[in-house]
mmCIF file with all atom_site columns, C-alpha atoms in Angstrom:
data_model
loop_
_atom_site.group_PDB
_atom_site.id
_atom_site.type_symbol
_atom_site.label_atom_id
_atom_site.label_alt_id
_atom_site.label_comp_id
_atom_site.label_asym_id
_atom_site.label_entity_id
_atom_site.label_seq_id
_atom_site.pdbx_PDB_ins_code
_atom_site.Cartn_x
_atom_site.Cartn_y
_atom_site.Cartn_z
_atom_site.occupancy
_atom_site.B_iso_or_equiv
_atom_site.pdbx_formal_charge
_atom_site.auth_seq_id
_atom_site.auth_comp_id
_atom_site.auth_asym_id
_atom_site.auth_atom_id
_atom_site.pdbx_PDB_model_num
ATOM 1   C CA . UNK A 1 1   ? 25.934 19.714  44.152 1.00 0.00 ? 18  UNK A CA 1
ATOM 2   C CA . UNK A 1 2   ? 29.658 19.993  44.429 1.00 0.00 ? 19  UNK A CA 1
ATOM 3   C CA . UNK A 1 3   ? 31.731 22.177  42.257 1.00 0.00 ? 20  UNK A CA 1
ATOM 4   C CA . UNK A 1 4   ? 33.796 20.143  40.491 1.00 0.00 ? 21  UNK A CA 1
ATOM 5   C CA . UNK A 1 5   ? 36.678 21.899  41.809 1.00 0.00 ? 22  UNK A CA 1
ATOM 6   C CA . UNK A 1 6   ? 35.937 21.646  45.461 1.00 0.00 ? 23  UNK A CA 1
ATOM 7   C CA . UNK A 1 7   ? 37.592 20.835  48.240 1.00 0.00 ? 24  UNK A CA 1
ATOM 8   C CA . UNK A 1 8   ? 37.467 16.877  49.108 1.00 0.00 ? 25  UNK A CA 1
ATOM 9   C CA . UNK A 1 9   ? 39.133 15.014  52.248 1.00 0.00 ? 26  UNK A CA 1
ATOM 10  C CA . UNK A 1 10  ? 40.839 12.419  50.590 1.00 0.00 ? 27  UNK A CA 1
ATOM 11  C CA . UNK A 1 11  ? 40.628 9.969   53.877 1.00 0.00 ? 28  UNK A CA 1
ATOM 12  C CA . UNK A 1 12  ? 43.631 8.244   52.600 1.00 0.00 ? 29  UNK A CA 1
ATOM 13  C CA . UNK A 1 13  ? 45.567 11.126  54.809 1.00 0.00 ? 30  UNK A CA 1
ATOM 14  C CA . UNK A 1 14  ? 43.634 10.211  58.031 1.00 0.00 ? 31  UNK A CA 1
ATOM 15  C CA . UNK A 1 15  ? 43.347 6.152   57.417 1.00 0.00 ? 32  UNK A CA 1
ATOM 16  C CA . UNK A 1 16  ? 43.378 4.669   60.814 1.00 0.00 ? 33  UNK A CA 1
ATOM 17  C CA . UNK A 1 17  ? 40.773 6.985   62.108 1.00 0.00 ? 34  UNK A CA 1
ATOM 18  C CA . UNK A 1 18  ? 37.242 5.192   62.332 1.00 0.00 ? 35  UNK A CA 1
ATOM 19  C CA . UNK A 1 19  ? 35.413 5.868   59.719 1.00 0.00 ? 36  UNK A CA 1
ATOM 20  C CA . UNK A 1 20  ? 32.059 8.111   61.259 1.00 0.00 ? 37  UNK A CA 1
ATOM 21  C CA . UNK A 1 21  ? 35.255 10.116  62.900 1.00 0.00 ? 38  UNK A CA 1
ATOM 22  C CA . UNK A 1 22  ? 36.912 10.704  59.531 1.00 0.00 ? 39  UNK A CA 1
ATOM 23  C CA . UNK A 1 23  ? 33.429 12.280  58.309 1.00 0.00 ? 40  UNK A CA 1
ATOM 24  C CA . UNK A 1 24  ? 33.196 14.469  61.497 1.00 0.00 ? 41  UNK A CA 1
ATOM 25  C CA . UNK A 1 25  ? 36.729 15.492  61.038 1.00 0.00 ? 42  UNK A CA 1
ATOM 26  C CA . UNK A 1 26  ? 36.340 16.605  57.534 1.00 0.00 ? 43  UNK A CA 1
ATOM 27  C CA . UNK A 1 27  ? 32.470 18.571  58.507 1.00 0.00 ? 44  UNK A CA 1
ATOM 28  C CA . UNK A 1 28  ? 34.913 20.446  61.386 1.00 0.00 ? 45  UNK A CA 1
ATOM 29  C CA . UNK A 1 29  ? 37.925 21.076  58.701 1.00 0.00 ? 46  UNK A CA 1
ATOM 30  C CA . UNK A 1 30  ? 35.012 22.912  56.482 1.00 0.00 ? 47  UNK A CA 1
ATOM 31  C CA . UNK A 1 31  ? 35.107 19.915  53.311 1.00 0.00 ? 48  UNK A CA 1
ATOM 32  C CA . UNK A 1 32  ? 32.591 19.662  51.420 1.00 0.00 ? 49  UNK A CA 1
ATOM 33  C CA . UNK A 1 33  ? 32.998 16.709  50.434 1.00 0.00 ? 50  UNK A CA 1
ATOM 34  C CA . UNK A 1 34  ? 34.991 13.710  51.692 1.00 0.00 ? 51  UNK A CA 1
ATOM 35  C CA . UNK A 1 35  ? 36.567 10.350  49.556 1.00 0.00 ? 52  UNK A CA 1
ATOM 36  C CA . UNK A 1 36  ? 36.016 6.952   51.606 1.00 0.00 ? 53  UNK A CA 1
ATOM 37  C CA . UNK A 1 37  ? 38.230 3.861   51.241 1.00 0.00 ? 54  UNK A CA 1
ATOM 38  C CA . UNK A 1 38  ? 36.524 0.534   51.156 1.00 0.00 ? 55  UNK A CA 1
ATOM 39  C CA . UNK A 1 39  ? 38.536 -0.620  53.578 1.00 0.00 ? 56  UNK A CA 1
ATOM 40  C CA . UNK A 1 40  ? 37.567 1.429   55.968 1.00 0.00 ? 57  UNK A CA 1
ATOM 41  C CA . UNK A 1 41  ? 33.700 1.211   55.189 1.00 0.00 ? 58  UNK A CA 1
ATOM 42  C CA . UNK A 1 42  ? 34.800 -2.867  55.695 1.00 0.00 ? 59  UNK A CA 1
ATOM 43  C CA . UNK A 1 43  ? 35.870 -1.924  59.277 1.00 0.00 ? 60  UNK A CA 1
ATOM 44  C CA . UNK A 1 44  ? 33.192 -0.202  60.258 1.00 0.00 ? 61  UNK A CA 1
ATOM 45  C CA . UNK A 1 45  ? 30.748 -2.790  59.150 1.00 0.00 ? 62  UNK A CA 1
ATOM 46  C CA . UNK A 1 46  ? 33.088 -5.521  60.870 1.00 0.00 ? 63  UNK A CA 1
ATOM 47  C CA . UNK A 1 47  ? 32.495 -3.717  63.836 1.00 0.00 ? 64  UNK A CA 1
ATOM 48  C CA . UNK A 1 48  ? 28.513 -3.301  63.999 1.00 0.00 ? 65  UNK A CA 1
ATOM 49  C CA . UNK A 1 49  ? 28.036 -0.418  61.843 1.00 0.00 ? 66  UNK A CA 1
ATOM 50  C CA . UNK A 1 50  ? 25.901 0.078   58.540 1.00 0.00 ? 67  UNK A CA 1
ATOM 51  C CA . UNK A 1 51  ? 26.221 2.129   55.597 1.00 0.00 ? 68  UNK A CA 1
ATOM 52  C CA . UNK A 1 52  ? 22.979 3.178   56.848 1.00 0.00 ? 69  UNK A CA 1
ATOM 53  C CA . UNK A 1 53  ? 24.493 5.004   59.640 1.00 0.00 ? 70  UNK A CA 1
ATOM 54  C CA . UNK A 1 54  ? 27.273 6.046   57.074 1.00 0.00 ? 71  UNK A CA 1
ATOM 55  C CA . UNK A 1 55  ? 24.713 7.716   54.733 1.00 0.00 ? 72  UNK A CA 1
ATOM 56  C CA . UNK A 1 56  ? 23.329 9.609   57.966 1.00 0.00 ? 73  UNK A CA 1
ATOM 57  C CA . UNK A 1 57  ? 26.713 11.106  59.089 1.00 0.00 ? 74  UNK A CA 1
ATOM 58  C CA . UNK A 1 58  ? 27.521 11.956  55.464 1.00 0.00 ? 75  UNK A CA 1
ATOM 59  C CA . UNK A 1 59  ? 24.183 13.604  55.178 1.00 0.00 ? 76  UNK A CA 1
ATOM 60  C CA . UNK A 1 60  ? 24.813 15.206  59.109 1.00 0.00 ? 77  UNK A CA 1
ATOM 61  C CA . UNK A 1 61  ? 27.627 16.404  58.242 1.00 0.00 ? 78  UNK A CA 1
ATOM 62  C CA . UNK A 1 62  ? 26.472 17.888  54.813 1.00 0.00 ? 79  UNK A CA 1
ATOM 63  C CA . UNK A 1 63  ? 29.270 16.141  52.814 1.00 0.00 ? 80  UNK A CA 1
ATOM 64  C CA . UNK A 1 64  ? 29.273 14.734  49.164 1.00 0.00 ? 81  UNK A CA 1
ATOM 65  C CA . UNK A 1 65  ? 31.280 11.297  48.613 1.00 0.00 ? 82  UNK A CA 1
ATOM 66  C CA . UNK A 1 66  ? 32.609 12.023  44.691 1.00 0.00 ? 83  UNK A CA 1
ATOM 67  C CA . UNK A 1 67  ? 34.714 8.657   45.104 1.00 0.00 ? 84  UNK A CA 1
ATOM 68  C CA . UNK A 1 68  ? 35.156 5.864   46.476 1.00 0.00 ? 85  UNK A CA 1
ATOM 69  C CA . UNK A 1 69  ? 38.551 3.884   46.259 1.00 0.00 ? 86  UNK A CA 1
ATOM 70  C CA . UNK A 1 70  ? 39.552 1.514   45.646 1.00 0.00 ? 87  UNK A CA 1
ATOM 71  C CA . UNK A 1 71  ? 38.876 -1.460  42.983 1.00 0.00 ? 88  UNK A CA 1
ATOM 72  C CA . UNK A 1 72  ? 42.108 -3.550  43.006 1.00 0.00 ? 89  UNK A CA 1
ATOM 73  C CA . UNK A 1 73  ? 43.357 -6.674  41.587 1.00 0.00 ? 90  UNK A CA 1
ATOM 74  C CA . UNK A 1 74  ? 40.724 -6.321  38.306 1.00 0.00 ? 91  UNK A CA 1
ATOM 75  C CA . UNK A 1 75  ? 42.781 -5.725  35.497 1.00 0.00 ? 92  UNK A CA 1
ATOM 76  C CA . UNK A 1 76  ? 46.103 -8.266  36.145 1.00 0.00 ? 93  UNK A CA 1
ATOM 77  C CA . UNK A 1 77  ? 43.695 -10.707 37.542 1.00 0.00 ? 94  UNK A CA 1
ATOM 78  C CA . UNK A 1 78  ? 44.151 -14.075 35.957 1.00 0.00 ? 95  UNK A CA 1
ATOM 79  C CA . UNK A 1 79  ? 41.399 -15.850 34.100 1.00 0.00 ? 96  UNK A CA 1
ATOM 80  C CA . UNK A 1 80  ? 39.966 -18.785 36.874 1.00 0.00 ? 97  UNK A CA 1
ATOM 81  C CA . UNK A 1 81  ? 39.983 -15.966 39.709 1.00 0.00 ? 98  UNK A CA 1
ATOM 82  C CA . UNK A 1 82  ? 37.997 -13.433 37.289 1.00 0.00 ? 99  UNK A CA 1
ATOM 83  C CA . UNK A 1 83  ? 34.674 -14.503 38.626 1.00 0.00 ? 100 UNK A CA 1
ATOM 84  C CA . UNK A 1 84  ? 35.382 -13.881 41.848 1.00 0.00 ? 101 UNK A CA 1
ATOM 85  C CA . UNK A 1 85  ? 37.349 -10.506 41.151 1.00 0.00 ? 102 UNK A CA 1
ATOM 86  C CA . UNK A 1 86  ? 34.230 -9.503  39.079 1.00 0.00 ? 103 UNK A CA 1
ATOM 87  C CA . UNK A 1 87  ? 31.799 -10.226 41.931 1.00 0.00 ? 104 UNK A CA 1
ATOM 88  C CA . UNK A 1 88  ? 34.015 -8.197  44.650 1.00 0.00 ? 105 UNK A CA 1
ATOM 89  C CA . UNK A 1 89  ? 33.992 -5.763  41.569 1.00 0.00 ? 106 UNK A CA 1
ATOM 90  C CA . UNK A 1 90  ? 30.352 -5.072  41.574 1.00 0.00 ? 107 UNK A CA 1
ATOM 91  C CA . UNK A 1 91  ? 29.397 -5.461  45.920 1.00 0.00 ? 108 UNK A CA 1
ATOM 92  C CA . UNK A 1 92  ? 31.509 -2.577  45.639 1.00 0.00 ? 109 UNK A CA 1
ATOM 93  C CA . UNK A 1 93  ? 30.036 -0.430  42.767 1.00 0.00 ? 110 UNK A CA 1
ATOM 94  C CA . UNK A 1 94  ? 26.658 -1.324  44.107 1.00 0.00 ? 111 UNK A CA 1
ATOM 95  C CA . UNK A 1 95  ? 28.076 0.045   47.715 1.00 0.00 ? 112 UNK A CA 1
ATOM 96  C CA . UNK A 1 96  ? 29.533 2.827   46.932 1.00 0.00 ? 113 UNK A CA 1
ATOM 97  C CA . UNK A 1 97  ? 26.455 4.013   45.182 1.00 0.00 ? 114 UNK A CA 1
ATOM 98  C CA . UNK A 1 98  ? 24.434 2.705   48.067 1.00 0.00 ? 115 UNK A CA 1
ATOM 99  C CA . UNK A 1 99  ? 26.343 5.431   49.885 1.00 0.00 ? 116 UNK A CA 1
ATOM 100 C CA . UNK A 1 100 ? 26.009 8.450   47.105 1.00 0.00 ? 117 UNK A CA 1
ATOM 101 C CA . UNK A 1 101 ? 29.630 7.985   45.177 1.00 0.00 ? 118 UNK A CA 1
ATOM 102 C CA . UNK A 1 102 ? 29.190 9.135   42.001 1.00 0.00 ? 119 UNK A CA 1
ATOM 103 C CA . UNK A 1 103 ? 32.864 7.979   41.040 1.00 0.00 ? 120 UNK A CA 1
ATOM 104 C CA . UNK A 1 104 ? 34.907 4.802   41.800 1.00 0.00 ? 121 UNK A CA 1
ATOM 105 C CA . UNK A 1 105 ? 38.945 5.118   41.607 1.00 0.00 ? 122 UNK A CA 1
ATOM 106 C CA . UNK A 1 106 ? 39.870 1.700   40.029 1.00 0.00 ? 123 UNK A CA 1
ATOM 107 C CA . UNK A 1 107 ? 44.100 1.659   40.634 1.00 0.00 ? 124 UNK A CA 1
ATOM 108 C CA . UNK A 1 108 ? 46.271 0.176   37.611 1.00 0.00 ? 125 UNK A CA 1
ATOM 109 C CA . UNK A 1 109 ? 48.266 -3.246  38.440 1.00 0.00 ? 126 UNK A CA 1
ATOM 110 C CA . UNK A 1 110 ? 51.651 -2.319  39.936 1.00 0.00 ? 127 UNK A CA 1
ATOM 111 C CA . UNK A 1 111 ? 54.462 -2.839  37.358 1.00 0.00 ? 128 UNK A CA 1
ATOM 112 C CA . UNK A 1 112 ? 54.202 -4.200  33.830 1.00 0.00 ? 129 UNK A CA 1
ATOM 113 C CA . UNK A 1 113 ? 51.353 -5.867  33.070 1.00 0.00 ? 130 UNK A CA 1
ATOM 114 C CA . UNK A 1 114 ? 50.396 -8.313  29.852 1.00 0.00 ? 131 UNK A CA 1
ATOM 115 C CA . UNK A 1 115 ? 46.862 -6.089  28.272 1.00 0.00 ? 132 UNK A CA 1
ATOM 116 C CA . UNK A 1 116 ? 45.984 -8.654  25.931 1.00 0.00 ? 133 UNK A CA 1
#
């Protein structure tokens, strides 16, 4: 299990690069672990791929996915488009632990927002 200090590839600084490349390119830079974005899982499942095959080249490549990221849009969503929010909401929790994320970053709203 990973330290919880470790080293982690936050993909965010490679985003572009397809997805089974960003997990070969952080097993080559000596990570142990790397941090996926969803949209880049999307992309790679647009394309053909699985998150079975992502599973294997995590596993390959003896990496640990702590996080996933992102959840947007929850919290300033507005109350008839919360069903649908919630739904995107939980495909993703259910994929990222599909793939072994213990951890999903959920960003704030940009700006003010109304919490009540």
């Amino acid at each position: 299990m990973m330290s919880p200090f470790g080293y982690c590839l936050n993909a965010s600084t490679i985003r572009g690069t397809p997805v089974l490349q960003q997990i070969e390119v952080a097993r080559a830079a000596g990570y142990g672990a790397i941090e996926l974005w969803f949209a880049d899982v999307d992309a790679h499942v647009a394309a053909g791929g699985s998150h079975a095959a992502i599973r294997r080249a995590l596993d390959a490549a003896a990496l640990e996915l702590p996080t996933m990221i992102y959840l947007g849009g929850w919290f300033e969503c507005e109350d008839a488009a919360w069903p649908g929010k919630r739904d995107e909401c939980v495909r993703r929790l259910t994929e990222a632990a599909a793939l072994g994320a213990r951890r999903v970053i959920a960003g704030p709203p940009p700006g003010r927002c109304d919490v009540r």
